[in-house]
Tab-separated table of C-alpha atoms and ligand atoms in Angstrom:
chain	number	residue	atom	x	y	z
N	25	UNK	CA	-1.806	-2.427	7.895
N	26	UNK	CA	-2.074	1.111	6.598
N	27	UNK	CA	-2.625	4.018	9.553
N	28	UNK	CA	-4.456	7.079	8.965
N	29	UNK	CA	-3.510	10.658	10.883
N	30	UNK	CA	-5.318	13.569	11.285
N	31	UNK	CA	-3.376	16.466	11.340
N	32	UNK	CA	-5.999	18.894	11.348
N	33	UNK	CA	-9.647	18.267	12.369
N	34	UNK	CA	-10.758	21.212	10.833
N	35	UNK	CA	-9.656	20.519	7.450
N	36	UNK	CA	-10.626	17.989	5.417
N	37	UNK	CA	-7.233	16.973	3.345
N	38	UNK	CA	-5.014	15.325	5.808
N	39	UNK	CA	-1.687	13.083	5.526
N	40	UNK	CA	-1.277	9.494	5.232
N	41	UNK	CA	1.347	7.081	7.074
N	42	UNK	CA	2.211	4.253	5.611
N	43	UNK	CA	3.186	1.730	7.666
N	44	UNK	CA	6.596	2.008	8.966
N	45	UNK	CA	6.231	5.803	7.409
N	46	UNK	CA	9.854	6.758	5.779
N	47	UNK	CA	8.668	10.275	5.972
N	48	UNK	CA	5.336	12.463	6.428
N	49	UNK	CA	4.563	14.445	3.269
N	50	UNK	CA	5.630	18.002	3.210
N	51	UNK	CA	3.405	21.353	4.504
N	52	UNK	CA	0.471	21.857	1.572
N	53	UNK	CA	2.239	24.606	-0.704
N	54	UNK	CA	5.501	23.833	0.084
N	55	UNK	CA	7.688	22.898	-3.095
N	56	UNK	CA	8.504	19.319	-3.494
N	57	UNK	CA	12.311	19.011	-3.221
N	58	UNK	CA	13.367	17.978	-6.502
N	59	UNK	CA	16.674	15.822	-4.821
N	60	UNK	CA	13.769	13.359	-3.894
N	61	UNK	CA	12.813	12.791	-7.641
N	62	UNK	CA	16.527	12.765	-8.931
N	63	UNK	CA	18.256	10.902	-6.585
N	64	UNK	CA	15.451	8.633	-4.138
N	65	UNK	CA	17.756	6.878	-1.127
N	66	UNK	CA	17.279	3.346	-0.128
N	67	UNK	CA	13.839	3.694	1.824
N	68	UNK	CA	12.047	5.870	-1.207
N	69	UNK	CA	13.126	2.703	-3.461
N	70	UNK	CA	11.840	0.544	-0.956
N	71	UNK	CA	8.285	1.849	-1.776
N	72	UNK	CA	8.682	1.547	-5.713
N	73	UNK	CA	4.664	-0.223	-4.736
N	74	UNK	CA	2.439	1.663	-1.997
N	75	UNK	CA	-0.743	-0.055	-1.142
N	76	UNK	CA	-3.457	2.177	0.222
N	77	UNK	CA	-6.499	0.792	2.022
N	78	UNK	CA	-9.551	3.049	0.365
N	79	UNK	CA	-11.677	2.098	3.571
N	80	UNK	CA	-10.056	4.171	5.958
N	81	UNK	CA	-11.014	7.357	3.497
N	82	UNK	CA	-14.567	9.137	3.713
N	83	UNK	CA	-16.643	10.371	0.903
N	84	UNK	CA	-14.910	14.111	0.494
N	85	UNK	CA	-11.716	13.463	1.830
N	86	UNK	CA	-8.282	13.475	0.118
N	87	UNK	CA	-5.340	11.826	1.564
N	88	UNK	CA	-1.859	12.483	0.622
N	89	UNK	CA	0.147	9.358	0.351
N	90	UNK	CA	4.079	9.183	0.310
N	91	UNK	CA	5.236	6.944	-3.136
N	92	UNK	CA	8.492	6.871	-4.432
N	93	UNK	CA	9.399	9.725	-2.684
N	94	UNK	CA	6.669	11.855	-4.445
N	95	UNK	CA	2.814	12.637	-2.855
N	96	UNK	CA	0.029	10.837	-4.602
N	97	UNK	CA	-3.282	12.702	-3.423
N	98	UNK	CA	-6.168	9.488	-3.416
N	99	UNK	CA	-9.386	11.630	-3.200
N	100	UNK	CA	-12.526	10.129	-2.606
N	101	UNK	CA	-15.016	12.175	-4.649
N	102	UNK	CA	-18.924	13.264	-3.974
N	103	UNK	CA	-21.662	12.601	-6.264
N	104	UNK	CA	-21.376	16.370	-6.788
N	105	UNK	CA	-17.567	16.287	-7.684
N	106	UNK	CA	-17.604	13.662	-10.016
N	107	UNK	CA	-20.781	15.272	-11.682
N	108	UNK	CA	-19.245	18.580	-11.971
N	109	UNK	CA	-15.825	16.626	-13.852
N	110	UNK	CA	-18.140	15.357	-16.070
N	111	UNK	CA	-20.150	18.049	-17.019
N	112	UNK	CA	-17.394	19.831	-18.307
N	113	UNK	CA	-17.459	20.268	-21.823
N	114	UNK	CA	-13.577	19.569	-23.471
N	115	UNK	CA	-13.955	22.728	-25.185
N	116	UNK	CA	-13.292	24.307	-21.829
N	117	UNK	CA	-9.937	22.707	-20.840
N	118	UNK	CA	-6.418	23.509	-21.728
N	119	UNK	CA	-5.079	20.122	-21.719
N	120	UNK	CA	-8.380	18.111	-22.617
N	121	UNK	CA	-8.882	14.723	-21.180
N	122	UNK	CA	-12.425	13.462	-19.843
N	123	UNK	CA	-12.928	12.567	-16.614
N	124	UNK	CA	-13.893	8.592	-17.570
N	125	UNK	CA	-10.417	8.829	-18.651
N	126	UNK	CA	-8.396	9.996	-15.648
N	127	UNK	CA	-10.586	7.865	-12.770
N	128	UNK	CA	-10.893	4.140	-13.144
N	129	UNK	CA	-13.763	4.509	-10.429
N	130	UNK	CA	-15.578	7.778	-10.407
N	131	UNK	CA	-15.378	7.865	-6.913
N	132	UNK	CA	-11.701	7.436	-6.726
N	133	UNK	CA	-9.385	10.037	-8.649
N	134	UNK	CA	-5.538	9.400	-7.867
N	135	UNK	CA	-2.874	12.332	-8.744
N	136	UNK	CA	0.324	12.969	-7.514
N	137	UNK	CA	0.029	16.506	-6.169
N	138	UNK	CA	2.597	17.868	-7.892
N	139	UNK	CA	1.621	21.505	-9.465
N	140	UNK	CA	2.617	20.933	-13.227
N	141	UNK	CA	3.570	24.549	-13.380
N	142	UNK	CA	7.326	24.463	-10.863
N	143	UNK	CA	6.126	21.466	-8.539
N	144	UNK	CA	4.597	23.261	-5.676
N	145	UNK	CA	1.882	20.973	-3.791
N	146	UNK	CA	-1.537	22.577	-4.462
N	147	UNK	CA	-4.118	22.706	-2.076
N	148	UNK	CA	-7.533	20.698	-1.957
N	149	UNK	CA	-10.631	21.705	-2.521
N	150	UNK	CA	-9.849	25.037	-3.059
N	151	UNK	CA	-9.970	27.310	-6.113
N	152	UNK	CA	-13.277	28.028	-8.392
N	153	UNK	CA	-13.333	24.327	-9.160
N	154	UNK	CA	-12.687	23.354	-5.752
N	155	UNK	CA	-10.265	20.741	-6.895
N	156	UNK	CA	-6.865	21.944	-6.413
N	157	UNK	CA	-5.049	25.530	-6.104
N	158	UNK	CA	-2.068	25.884	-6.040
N	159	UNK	CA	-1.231	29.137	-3.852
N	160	UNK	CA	2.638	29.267	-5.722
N	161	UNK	CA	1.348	30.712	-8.538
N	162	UNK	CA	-2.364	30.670	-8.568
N	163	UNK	CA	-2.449	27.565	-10.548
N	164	UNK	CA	-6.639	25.962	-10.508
N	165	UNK	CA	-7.466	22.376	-10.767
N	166	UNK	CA	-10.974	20.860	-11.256
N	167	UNK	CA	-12.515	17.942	-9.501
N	168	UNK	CA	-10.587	15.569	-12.174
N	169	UNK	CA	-7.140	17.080	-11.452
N	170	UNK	CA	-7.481	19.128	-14.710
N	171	UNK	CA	-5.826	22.364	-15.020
N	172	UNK	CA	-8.606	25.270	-15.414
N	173	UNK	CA	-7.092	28.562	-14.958
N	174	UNK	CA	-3.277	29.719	-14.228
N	175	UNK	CA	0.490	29.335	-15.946
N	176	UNK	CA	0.027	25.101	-15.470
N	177	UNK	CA	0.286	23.810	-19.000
N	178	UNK	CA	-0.512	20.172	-17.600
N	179	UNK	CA	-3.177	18.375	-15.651
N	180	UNK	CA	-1.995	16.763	-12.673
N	181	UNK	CA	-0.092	13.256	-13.490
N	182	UNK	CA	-2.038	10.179	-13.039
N	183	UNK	CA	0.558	7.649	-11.313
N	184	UNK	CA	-0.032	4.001	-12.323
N	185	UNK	CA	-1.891	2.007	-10.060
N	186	UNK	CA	-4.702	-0.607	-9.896
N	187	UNK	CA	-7.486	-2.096	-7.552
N	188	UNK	CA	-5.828	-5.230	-6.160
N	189	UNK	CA	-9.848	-5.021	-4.659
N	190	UNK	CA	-12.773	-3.766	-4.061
N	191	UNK	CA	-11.106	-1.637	-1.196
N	192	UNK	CA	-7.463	-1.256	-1.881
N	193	UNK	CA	-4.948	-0.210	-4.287
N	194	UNK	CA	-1.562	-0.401	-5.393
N	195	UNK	CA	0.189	2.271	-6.701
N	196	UNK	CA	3.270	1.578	-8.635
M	384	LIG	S1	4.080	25.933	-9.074
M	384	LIG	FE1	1.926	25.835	-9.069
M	384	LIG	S2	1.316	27.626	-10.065
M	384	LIG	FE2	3.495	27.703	-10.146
């Protein structure tokens, strides 16, 4: 049974403990130590799967969730964030991709927050596009993860995962 933490009322993205939590994801901005990437100990192999229980996640909230020793961000999107990711015309993007594409369920877009640019974790709902800046450089993500403005050549990875149902997932 997944737990959810608040860490800060007052914002809306907070962290996510899995159960029997090998770690609580790192300070928003902070860079993601690359040793965890390159050389994951026992306990990050351990969670090759993570399994993330959507109910415990409000409409405009995004959770960061700890998976092979990388944060996933599982953001449940509003009407309003999902209609501005599909409004946007390719035309406008540097690394083009719709938003059908990059969110098996509108109202579900999973990234790991990993800036693109040198791997700083961006922030949520921030930037023009309120998806994602990232304060390192000044990197901006849109609603769908997309890169919009700053040096990030790449939209934010989409990790493999699937609906095991209506309300949970499996990333891995
Ligand atoms: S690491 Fe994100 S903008 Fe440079």
């Amino acid at each position: 049974m997944a737990e959810l933490t608040l860490e800060d009322p007052a914002r809306r993205d907070f962290l996510y403990l899995a159960t029997g939590a090998v770690g609580v994801v790192a300070a928003a901005g902070a860079i993601w130590p690359l040793i965890n990437q390159m050389e994951p100990d026992a306990s990050t192999l351990a969670q090759a799967t993570t399994e993330v229980d959507l109910t415990n996640i409000a409409e405009g909230q995004i959770v960061t969730i700890k998976w092979q020793g990388k944060p996933v961000f599982v953001r449940h999107r509003t009407a309003k964030e999902i209609a501005d990711a599909r409004a946007t015309p390719l035309s406008e993007l540097k690394d083009p991709a719709t938003d059908e594409s990059r969110a098996q369920k509108p109202e579900w877009l999973i990234v790991v927050g990993i800036c693109t640019h040198l791997g700083c974790v961006p922030l949520g709902h921030q930037g023009k596009y309120e998806g994602w800046f990232c304060p390192c450089h000044g990197s901006v993500y849109d609603t769908a993860g997309r890169i919009r403005q700053g040096p990030a050549p790449k939209n934010l990875v989409l990790p493999p995962y699937k609906y095991t149902s209506n309300t949970k997932i499996t990333i891995g």
